[in-house]
């Protein structure tokens, strides 16, 4: 059976290093608790932007793969 995905997992960032650096910079002066909160807020903002339940559920499944 061929699995169809709604989630695009191919690289699409034109400058991924710039985004990574901005993400690191966002966390630079934060405590561990503030850093976790910032990550949670970022996830919720991006999830709201995506807005599609099936895509978000697929992202959750992919993110959890291999963690157990």
PDB file of C-alpha atoms in Angstrom:
ATOM      1  CA  UNK A   1       0.000   0.000   0.000  1.00  0.00           C
ATOM      2  CA  UNK A   2       1.345   3.444  -0.941  1.00  0.00           C
ATOM      3  CA  UNK A   3       1.218   5.901   1.919  1.00  0.00           C
ATOM      4  CA  UNK A   4      -0.047   9.332   1.001  1.00  0.00           C
ATOM      5  CA  UNK A   5       1.074  12.294   3.024  1.00  0.00           C
ATOM      6  CA  UNK A   6      -0.493  15.653   3.539  1.00  0.00           C
ATOM      7  CA  UNK A   7       2.610  16.910   5.298  1.00  0.00           C
ATOM      8  CA  UNK A   8       5.439  18.122   3.103  1.00  0.00           C
ATOM      9  CA  UNK A   9       8.631  16.733   4.655  1.00  0.00           C
ATOM     10  CA  UNK A  10      10.921  17.886   1.844  1.00  0.00           C
ATOM     11  CA  UNK A  11      13.221  20.853   2.585  1.00  0.00           C
ATOM     12  CA  UNK A  12      11.552  24.112   1.558  1.00  0.00           C
ATOM     13  CA  UNK A  13      13.391  26.788   3.551  1.00  0.00           C
ATOM     14  CA  UNK A  14      15.461  28.913   1.215  1.00  0.00           C
ATOM     15  CA  UNK A  15      17.912  29.753   4.021  1.00  0.00           C
ATOM     16  CA  UNK A  16      17.577  27.080   6.711  1.00  0.00           C
ATOM     17  CA  UNK A  17      20.714  28.204   8.553  1.00  0.00           C
ATOM     18  CA  UNK A  18      19.222  31.669   8.994  1.00  0.00           C
ATOM     19  CA  UNK A  19      16.081  30.190  10.547  1.00  0.00           C
ATOM     20  CA  UNK A  20      18.143  27.906  12.805  1.00  0.00           C
ATOM     21  CA  UNK A  21      20.243  30.862  13.949  1.00  0.00           C
ATOM     22  CA  UNK A  22      17.098  32.918  14.670  1.00  0.00           C
ATOM     23  CA  UNK A  23      15.664  30.008  16.661  1.00  0.00           C
ATOM     24  CA  UNK A  24      18.858  29.680  18.706  1.00  0.00           C
ATOM     25  CA  UNK A  25      18.947  33.447  19.231  1.00  0.00           C
ATOM     26  CA  UNK A  26      15.336  33.437  20.456  1.00  0.00           C
ATOM     27  CA  UNK A  27      16.407  31.027  23.228  1.00  0.00           C
ATOM     28  CA  UNK A  28      19.717  32.705  24.105  1.00  0.00           C
ATOM     29  CA  UNK A  29      18.653  34.683  27.196  1.00  0.00           C
ATOM     30  CA  UNK A  30      15.769  32.454  28.269  1.00  0.00           C
ATOM     31  CA  UNK A  31      15.600  30.196  31.281  1.00  0.00           C
ATOM     32  CA  UNK A  32      14.811  26.528  30.659  1.00  0.00           C
ATOM     33  CA  UNK A  33      11.166  27.135  31.596  1.00  0.00           C
ATOM     34  CA  UNK A  34      10.918  30.191  29.339  1.00  0.00           C
ATOM     35  CA  UNK A  35      12.545  28.218  26.530  1.00  0.00           C
ATOM     36  CA  UNK A  36       9.963  25.439  26.832  1.00  0.00           C
ATOM     37  CA  UNK A  37       7.168  28.012  26.855  1.00  0.00           C
ATOM     38  CA  UNK A  38       8.600  29.737  23.767  1.00  0.00           C
ATOM     39  CA  UNK A  39       8.762  26.372  21.960  1.00  0.00           C
ATOM     40  CA  UNK A  40       5.172  25.575  22.921  1.00  0.00           C
ATOM     41  CA  UNK A  41       3.980  28.984  21.730  1.00  0.00           C
ATOM     42  CA  UNK A  42       5.879  28.576  18.452  1.00  0.00           C
ATOM     43  CA  UNK A  43       4.345  25.132  17.894  1.00  0.00           C
ATOM     44  CA  UNK A  44       0.836  26.461  18.546  1.00  0.00           C
ATOM     45  CA  UNK A  45       1.363  29.455  16.246  1.00  0.00           C
ATOM     46  CA  UNK A  46       2.580  27.223  13.414  1.00  0.00           C
ATOM     47  CA  UNK A  47      -0.191  24.683  14.030  1.00  0.00           C
ATOM     48  CA  UNK A  48      -2.736  27.485  13.802  1.00  0.00           C
ATOM     49  CA  UNK A  49      -1.142  28.639  10.555  1.00  0.00           C
ATOM     50  CA  UNK A  50      -1.327  25.121   9.083  1.00  0.00           C
ATOM     51  CA  UNK A  51      -4.856  24.695  10.363  1.00  0.00           C
ATOM     52  CA  UNK A  52      -5.501  21.224   8.917  1.00  0.00           C
ATOM     53  CA  UNK A  53      -6.198  18.574  11.573  1.00  0.00           C
ATOM     54  CA  UNK A  54      -5.023  15.626   9.460  1.00  0.00           C
ATOM     55  CA  UNK A  55      -1.756  17.350   8.551  1.00  0.00           C
ATOM     56  CA  UNK A  56      -1.107  18.232  12.176  1.00  0.00           C
ATOM     57  CA  UNK A  57      -1.870  14.685  13.347  1.00  0.00           C
ATOM     58  CA  UNK A  58       0.545  13.352  10.733  1.00  0.00           C
ATOM     59  CA  UNK A  59       3.201  15.788  11.953  1.00  0.00           C
ATOM     60  CA  UNK A  60       2.667  14.548  15.523  1.00  0.00           C
ATOM     61  CA  UNK A  61       3.067  10.931  14.405  1.00  0.00           C
ATOM     62  CA  UNK A  62       6.238  11.676  12.435  1.00  0.00           C
ATOM     63  CA  UNK A  63       7.731  13.715  15.288  1.00  0.00           C
ATOM     64  CA  UNK A  64       7.107  10.874  17.753  1.00  0.00           C
ATOM     65  CA  UNK A  65       8.591   8.123  15.541  1.00  0.00           C
ATOM     66  CA  UNK A  66      11.510   6.385  17.196  1.00  0.00           C
ATOM     67  CA  UNK A  67      11.196   8.161  20.535  1.00  0.00           C
ATOM     68  CA  UNK A  68      10.026   5.106  22.475  1.00  0.00           C
TER      69      UNK A  68
END
